[in-house]
PDB file of C-alpha atoms in Angstrom:
ATOM      1  CA  MET A   1     148.570  89.697  94.931  1.00 67.00           C
ATOM      2  CA  THR A   2     147.643  86.337  93.468  1.00 87.00           C
ATOM      3  CA  LEU A   3     144.567  85.345  95.512  1.00 90.00           C
ATOM      4  CA  ILE A   4     141.328  86.869  94.256  1.00 92.00           C
ATOM      5  CA  ASP A   5     138.232  86.461  96.423  1.00 94.00           C
ATOM      6  CA  THR A   6     134.755  87.173  95.107  1.00 95.00           C
ATOM      7  CA  ALA A   7     131.179  85.906  95.414  1.00 96.00           C
ATOM      8  CA  GLU A   8     127.966  85.695  93.443  1.00 97.00           C
ATOM      9  CA  ILE A   9     126.447  88.208  95.882  1.00 95.00           C
ATOM     10  CA  TYR A  10     129.024  90.946  95.164  1.00 94.00           C
ATOM     11  CA  GLY A  11     127.285  93.364  92.843  1.00 93.00           C
ATOM     12  CA  ASP A  12     124.689  90.649  92.192  1.00 94.00           C
ATOM     13  CA  GLY A  13     127.231  88.901  89.922  1.00 94.00           C
ATOM     14  CA  ALA A  14     128.660  92.084  88.394  1.00 95.00           C
ATOM     15  CA  THR A  15     131.934  91.762  90.320  1.00 95.00           C
ATOM     16  CA  GLU A  16     132.486  88.290  88.901  1.00 97.00           C
ATOM     17  CA  THR A  17     131.792  89.655  85.409  1.00 97.00           C
ATOM     18  CA  LEU A  18     134.334  92.456  85.852  1.00 96.00           C
ATOM     19  CA  LEU A  19     136.897  90.006  87.227  1.00 96.00           C
ATOM     20  CA  GLY A  20     136.310  87.695  84.280  1.00 96.00           C
ATOM     21  CA  GLU A  21     137.240  90.521  81.934  1.00 96.00           C
ATOM     22  CA  ALA A  22     140.234  91.565  84.054  1.00 95.00           C
ATOM     23  CA  LEU A  23     141.595  88.008  84.278  1.00 96.00           C
ATOM     24  CA  SER A  24     141.524  87.426  80.527  1.00 94.00           C
ATOM     25  CA  GLY A  25     144.925  86.007  79.607  1.00 94.00           C
ATOM     26  CA  VAL A  26     146.164  85.783  83.214  1.00 95.00           C
ATOM     27  CA  ARG A  27     143.686  83.362  84.789  1.00 95.00           C
ATOM     28  CA  ASP A  28     146.340  80.704  85.418  1.00 95.00           C
ATOM     29  CA  GLN A  29     148.416  83.191  87.420  1.00 96.00           C
ATOM     30  CA  VAL A  30     145.816  83.647  90.183  1.00 95.00           C
ATOM     31  CA  PHE A  31     144.159  81.542  92.863  1.00 96.00           C
ATOM     32  CA  LEU A  32     140.475  82.244  92.239  1.00 97.00           C
ATOM     33  CA  VAL A  33     137.933  81.978  95.063  1.00 97.00           C
ATOM     34  CA  SER A  34     134.186  82.517  94.844  1.00 98.00           C
ATOM     35  CA  LYS A  35     131.291  81.924  97.193  1.00 98.00           C
ATOM     36  CA  VAL A  36     127.789  80.514  96.812  1.00 98.00           C
ATOM     37  CA  TYR A  37     124.688  81.982  98.461  1.00 97.00           C
ATOM     38  CA  PRO A  38     123.363  79.700 101.232  1.00 97.00           C
ATOM     39  CA  GLN A  39     120.019  79.339  99.417  1.00 97.00           C
ATOM     40  CA  ASN A  40     121.913  78.117  96.325  1.00 97.00           C
ATOM     41  CA  ALA A  41     123.929  75.504  98.242  1.00 97.00           C
ATOM     42  CA  GLY A  42     121.428  72.656  97.936  1.00 94.00           C
ATOM     43  CA  ARG A  43     121.154  69.712  95.587  1.00 89.00           C
ATOM     44  CA  GLY A  44     120.974  70.862  91.966  1.00 92.00           C
ATOM     45  CA  ARG A  45     121.115  74.555  92.820  1.00 97.00           C
ATOM     46  CA  ILE A  46     124.801  74.534  93.773  1.00 98.00           C
ATOM     47  CA  GLU A  47     125.752  73.175  90.351  1.00 98.00           C
ATOM     48  CA  ARG A  48     123.732  75.887  88.588  1.00 98.00           C
ATOM     49  CA  ALA A  49     125.168  78.617  90.839  1.00 98.00           C
ATOM     50  CA  CYS A  50     128.722  77.423  90.227  1.00 98.00           C
ATOM     51  CA  GLU A  51     128.193  77.244  86.471  1.00 98.00           C
ATOM     52  CA  ALA A  52     126.820  80.802  86.484  1.00 98.00           C
ATOM     53  CA  SER A  53     129.864  82.021  88.417  1.00 98.00           C
ATOM     54  CA  LEU A  54     132.195  80.218  86.004  1.00 98.00           C
ATOM     55  CA  ARG A  55     130.457  81.887  83.032  1.00 98.00           C
ATOM     56  CA  ARG A  56     130.707  85.328  84.619  1.00 98.00           C
ATOM     57  CA  LEU A  57     134.364  84.735  85.545  1.00 98.00           C
ATOM     58  CA  GLN A  58     135.119  83.374  82.043  1.00 97.00           C
ATOM     59  CA  THR A  59     136.888  80.323  83.427  1.00 98.00           C
ATOM     60  CA  ASP A  60     136.392  76.580  83.482  1.00 97.00           C
ATOM     61  CA  ARG A  61     137.212  76.112  87.181  1.00 98.00           C
ATOM     62  CA  LEU A  62     137.493  77.736  90.584  1.00 98.00           C
ATOM     63  CA  ASP A  63     140.471  77.025  92.801  1.00 98.00           C
ATOM     64  CA  LEU A  64     138.258  77.308  95.885  1.00 98.00           C
ATOM     65  CA  TYR A  65     134.467  77.511  96.245  1.00 98.00           C
ATOM     66  CA  LEU A  66     132.964  78.521  99.579  1.00 98.00           C
ATOM     67  CA  LEU A  67     129.539  78.333 101.192  1.00 98.00           C
ATOM     68  CA  HIS A  68     129.148  82.051 101.980  1.00 97.00           C
ATOM     69  CA  TRP A  69     127.380  81.591 105.318  1.00 97.00           C
ATOM     70  CA  ARG A  70     125.145  79.076 107.043  1.00 95.00           C
ATOM     71  CA  GLY A  71     121.623  78.874 105.698  1.00 95.00           C
ATOM     72  CA  SER A  72     118.704  76.465 105.876  1.00 96.00           C
ATOM     73  CA  VAL A  73     120.128  73.897 103.419  1.00 97.00           C
ATOM     74  CA  PRO A  74     121.431  70.874 105.348  1.00 97.00           C
ATOM     75  CA  LEU A  75     125.231  70.848 105.434  1.00 97.00           C
ATOM     76  CA  ALA A  76     125.270  67.232 104.220  1.00 97.00           C
ATOM     77  CA  GLU A  77     123.538  68.378 101.025  1.00 97.00           C
ATOM     78  CA  THR A  78     126.082  71.174 100.537  1.00 98.00           C
ATOM     79  CA  VAL A  79     128.982  68.756 101.100  1.00 98.00           C
ATOM     80  CA  GLU A  80     127.480  66.382  98.518  1.00 97.00           C
ATOM     81  CA  GLY A  81     127.168  69.233  96.000  1.00 97.00           C
ATOM     82  CA  MET A  82     130.703  70.472  96.605  1.00 98.00           C
ATOM     83  CA  GLU A  83     132.120  66.976  96.171  1.00 97.00           C
ATOM     84  CA  ALA A  84     130.165  66.581  92.917  1.00 97.00           C
ATOM     85  CA  LEU A  85     131.674  69.856  91.656  1.00 98.00           C
ATOM     86  CA  ILE A  86     135.179  68.547  92.429  1.00 98.00           C
ATOM     87  CA  ALA A  87     134.406  65.290  90.608  1.00 98.00           C
ATOM     88  CA  ALA A  88     133.185  67.301  87.598  1.00 98.00           C
ATOM     89  CA  GLY A  89     136.402  69.376  87.574  1.00 98.00           C
ATOM     90  CA  LYS A  90     134.544  72.655  88.145  1.00 98.00           C
ATOM     91  CA  ILE A  91     136.247  73.358  91.483  1.00 98.00           C
ATOM     92  CA  ARG A  92     139.537  72.164  92.912  1.00 98.00           C
ATOM     93  CA  ARG A  93     138.695  72.602  96.599  1.00 98.00           C
ATOM     94  CA  TRP A  94     135.763  73.689  98.704  1.00 98.00           C
ATOM     95  CA  GLY A  95     135.300  75.346 102.045  1.00 98.00           C
ATOM     96  CA  VAL A  96     132.999  77.499 104.121  1.00 98.00           C
ATOM     97  CA  SER A  97     132.763  81.105 105.233  1.00 97.00           C
ATOM     98  CA  ASN A  98     131.462  82.599 108.455  1.00 96.00           C
ATOM     99  CA  LEU A  99     130.768  79.266 110.156  1.00 96.00           C
ATOM    100  CA  ASP A 100     131.306  78.982 113.902  1.00 95.00           C
ATOM    101  CA  ARG A 101     132.635  76.049 115.913  1.00 94.00           C
ATOM    102  CA  ALA A 102     129.258  74.315 116.259  1.00 95.00           C
ATOM    103  CA  ASP A 103     128.736  74.628 112.494  1.00 96.00           C
ATOM    104  CA  ILE A 104     132.206  73.170 111.810  1.00 96.00           C
ATOM    105  CA  ASP A 105     131.471  70.235 114.140  1.00 95.00           C
ATOM    106  CA  GLU A 106     128.206  69.625 112.286  1.00 96.00           C
ATOM    107  CA  LEU A 107     129.945  69.959 108.922  1.00 96.00           C
ATOM    108  CA  PHE A 108     132.410  67.207 109.858  1.00 95.00           C
ATOM    109  CA  SER A 109     129.588  65.022 111.145  1.00 95.00           C
ATOM    110  CA  ALA A 110     127.966  65.506 107.717  1.00 95.00           C
ATOM    111  CA  GLY A 111     131.046  64.200 105.884  1.00 94.00           C
ATOM    112  CA  GLY A 112     132.819  67.514 105.418  1.00 95.00           C
ATOM    113  CA  ASP A 113     136.283  66.181 106.189  1.00 94.00           C
ATOM    114  CA  ARG A 114     137.596  67.572 102.866  1.00 95.00           C
ATOM    115  CA  CYS A 115     136.693  71.138 103.856  1.00 96.00           C
ATOM    116  CA  ALA A 116     139.731  73.263 102.909  1.00 96.00           C
ATOM    117  CA  THR A 117     139.100  76.420 104.974  1.00 96.00           C
ATOM    118  CA  ASP A 118     136.703  78.576 106.970  1.00 96.00           C
ATOM    119  CA  GLN A 119     136.805  82.231 105.901  1.00 96.00           C
ATOM    120  CA  ILE A 120     136.230  84.375 108.982  1.00 95.00           C
ATOM    121  CA  LEU A 121     136.344  87.948 110.229  1.00 92.00           C
ATOM    122  CA  TYR A 122     139.555  88.040 112.260  1.00 92.00           C
ATOM    123  CA  ASN A 123     141.819  90.931 113.233  1.00 90.00           C
ATOM    124  CA  VAL A 124     143.184  92.740 116.315  1.00 89.00           C
ATOM    125  CA  THR A 125     139.695  93.980 117.230  1.00 86.00           C
ATOM    126  CA  GLU A 126     137.730  90.833 116.241  1.00 88.00           C
ATOM    127  CA  ARG A 127     139.403  88.044 118.230  1.00 90.00           C
ATOM    128  CA  GLY A 128     136.509  85.839 119.353  1.00 91.00           C
ATOM    129  CA  ALA A 129     137.590  83.052 117.009  1.00 93.00           C
ATOM    130  CA  GLU A 130     140.760  82.536 119.083  1.00 93.00           C
ATOM    131  CA  PHE A 131     138.782  81.000 121.917  1.00 93.00           C
ATOM    132  CA  ASP A 132     136.984  78.184 120.149  1.00 92.00           C
ATOM    133  CA  LEU A 133     136.983  78.234 116.352  1.00 96.00           C
ATOM    134  CA  LEU A 134     140.700  78.626 115.558  1.00 95.00           C
ATOM    135  CA  PRO A 135     141.761  75.807 117.932  1.00 95.00           C
ATOM    136  CA  GLN A 136     139.069  73.550 116.417  1.00 94.00           C
ATOM    137  CA  LEU A 137     140.241  74.319 112.882  1.00 95.00           C
ATOM    138  CA  ALA A 138     143.900  73.813 113.842  1.00 94.00           C
ATOM    139  CA  LYS A 139     143.056  70.451 115.403  1.00 93.00           C
ATOM    140  CA  ARG A 140     141.626  69.417 112.038  1.00 93.00           C
ATOM    141  CA  ASN A 141     144.547  71.009 110.132  1.00 94.00           C
ATOM    142  CA  ILE A 142     142.216  73.483 108.398  1.00 95.00           C
ATOM    143  CA  PRO A 143     143.548  77.007 107.872  1.00 95.00           C
ATOM    144  CA  ALA A 144     141.320  79.998 108.493  1.00 96.00           C
ATOM    145  CA  MET A 145     141.082  82.723 105.849  1.00 95.00           C
ATOM    146  CA  ALA A 146     140.994  86.064 107.662  1.00 93.00           C
ATOM    147  CA  TYR A 147     139.094  88.751 105.824  1.00 88.00           C
ATOM    148  CA  SER A 148     139.410  92.389 106.943  1.00 84.00           C
ATOM    149  CA  PRO A 149     142.742  91.624 108.673  1.00 83.00           C
ATOM    150  CA  VAL A 150     143.255  95.257 109.686  1.00 81.00           C
ATOM    151  CA  GLY A 151     139.653  95.982 110.658  1.00 76.00           C
ATOM    152  CA  GLN A 152     136.337  96.702 109.037  1.00 69.00           C
ATOM    153  CA  GLY A 153     137.360  99.662 106.918  1.00 61.00           C
ATOM    154  CA  ARG A 154     139.302 101.637 109.501  1.00 66.00           C
ATOM    155  CA  LEU A 155     141.888 100.686 112.051  1.00 70.00           C
ATOM    156  CA  PRO A 156     141.049 101.797 115.569  1.00 64.00           C
ATOM    157  CA  ASN A 157     143.128 104.649 116.948  1.00 73.00           C
ATOM    158  CA  SER A 158     145.367 102.502 119.106  1.00 81.00           C
ATOM    159  CA  ALA A 159     148.235 103.811 121.197  1.00 88.00           C
ATOM    160  CA  ALA A 160     149.548 100.250 121.554  1.00 88.00           C
ATOM    161  CA  LEU A 161     149.698  99.662 117.777  1.00 90.00           C
ATOM    162  CA  SER A 162     151.360 103.051 117.298  1.00 91.00           C
ATOM    163  CA  ALA A 163     153.959 102.337 120.010  1.00 94.00           C
ATOM    164  CA  ILE A 164     154.781  98.921 118.558  1.00 93.00           C
ATOM    165  CA  GLY A 165     154.999 100.498 115.116  1.00 93.00           C
ATOM    166  CA  ARG A 166     157.472 103.138 116.313  1.00 95.00           C
ATOM    167  CA  ARG A 167     159.702 100.420 117.815  1.00 96.00           C
ATOM    168  CA  HIS A 168     159.735  98.520 114.510  1.00 96.00           C
ATOM    169  CA  ASP A 169     159.625 101.441 112.063  1.00 96.00           C
ATOM    170  CA  ALA A 170     156.194 100.345 110.890  1.00 93.00           C
ATOM    171  CA  THR A 171     152.749 101.887 110.550  1.00 90.00           C
ATOM    172  CA  PRO A 172     149.876 100.772 112.793  1.00 88.00           C
ATOM    173  CA  PHE A 173     148.366  99.070 109.712  1.00 86.00           C
ATOM    174  CA  GLN A 174     151.566  97.082 109.154  1.00 89.00           C
ATOM    175  CA  VAL A 175     151.586  96.043 112.820  1.00 91.00           C
ATOM    176  CA  ALA A 176     147.934  94.928 112.652  1.00 90.00           C
ATOM    177  CA  LEU A 177     148.592  92.951 109.480  1.00 89.00           C
ATOM    178  CA  ALA A 178     151.739  91.347 110.928  1.00 92.00           C
ATOM    179  CA  TRP A 179     149.734  90.368 114.007  1.00 91.00           C
ATOM    180  CA  VAL A 180     147.293  88.349 111.881  1.00 91.00           C
ATOM    181  CA  LEU A 181     150.106  86.917 109.733  1.00 91.00           C
ATOM    182  CA  ARG A 182     151.917  85.564 112.817  1.00 92.00           C
ATOM    183  CA  ASP A 183     149.768  82.425 112.818  1.00 91.00           C
ATOM    184  CA  PRO A 184     150.773  79.917 110.091  1.00 92.00           C
ATOM    185  CA  MET A 185     147.216  78.505 110.127  1.00 93.00           C
ATOM    186  CA  VAL A 186     145.731  81.862 109.050  1.00 94.00           C
ATOM    187  CA  ILE A 187     145.644  83.006 105.422  1.00 91.00           C
ATOM    188  CA  VAL A 188     145.133  86.753 105.091  1.00 89.00           C
ATOM    189  CA  ILE A 189     142.813  88.322 102.528  1.00 85.00           C
ATOM    190  CA  PRO A 190     143.275  92.086 102.389  1.00 69.00           C
ATOM    191  CA  ARG A 191     139.972  93.831 101.961  1.00 63.00           C
ATOM    192  CA  ARG A 192     139.674  96.817  99.676  1.00 57.00           C
ATOM    193  CA  ARG A 193     136.898  99.278 100.321  1.00 52.00           C
ATOM    194  CA  PRO A 194     136.394 102.447  98.357  1.00 46.00           C
ATOM    195  CA  ARG A 195     137.351 105.569 100.280  1.00 44.00           C
ATOM    196  CA  SER A 196     134.377 107.602 101.348  1.00 44.00           C
ATOM    197  CA  THR A 197     134.262 111.109  99.943  1.00 37.00           C
TER     198      THR A 197
END
């Protein structure tokens, strides 16, 4: 696994701090993604939020920086901040997370044509994006990053997934993951949740 996805919200920054320690000496071997709170995505605040994430992650740059979800800050202001971070060498690319088709249309109207991705919930049980968002992203040659590609913590008990798995000597989880991976415009981010006791 070489893509690591985090955010300033995870553990209120503690996850970034732990990752910074874990990545010591191997930072250049991973593709590092973090996300900014919507309220921190405005002029001036996005720079401070990014710098705080960089400090916690003990790195000088992010490979990808995402707006975590849509907030009240105008998208044009967020685009301006992201582009300034690229110019300063603090991020290599920027994108969004949890934006729908209308938001993506507005983002492009606001100058967001360098948006690298939209990170979305997408799996065999969450397929709404197929009807409007994924075609819109594909038209613009923007890959989607699917988080929770096998479901939100537990795969539904599905006879169809089990039957397909038996035919291919695979588990239902492998079938669900392969289903998401079938689309070359979808990047999969496995989600790890602690097991409940």
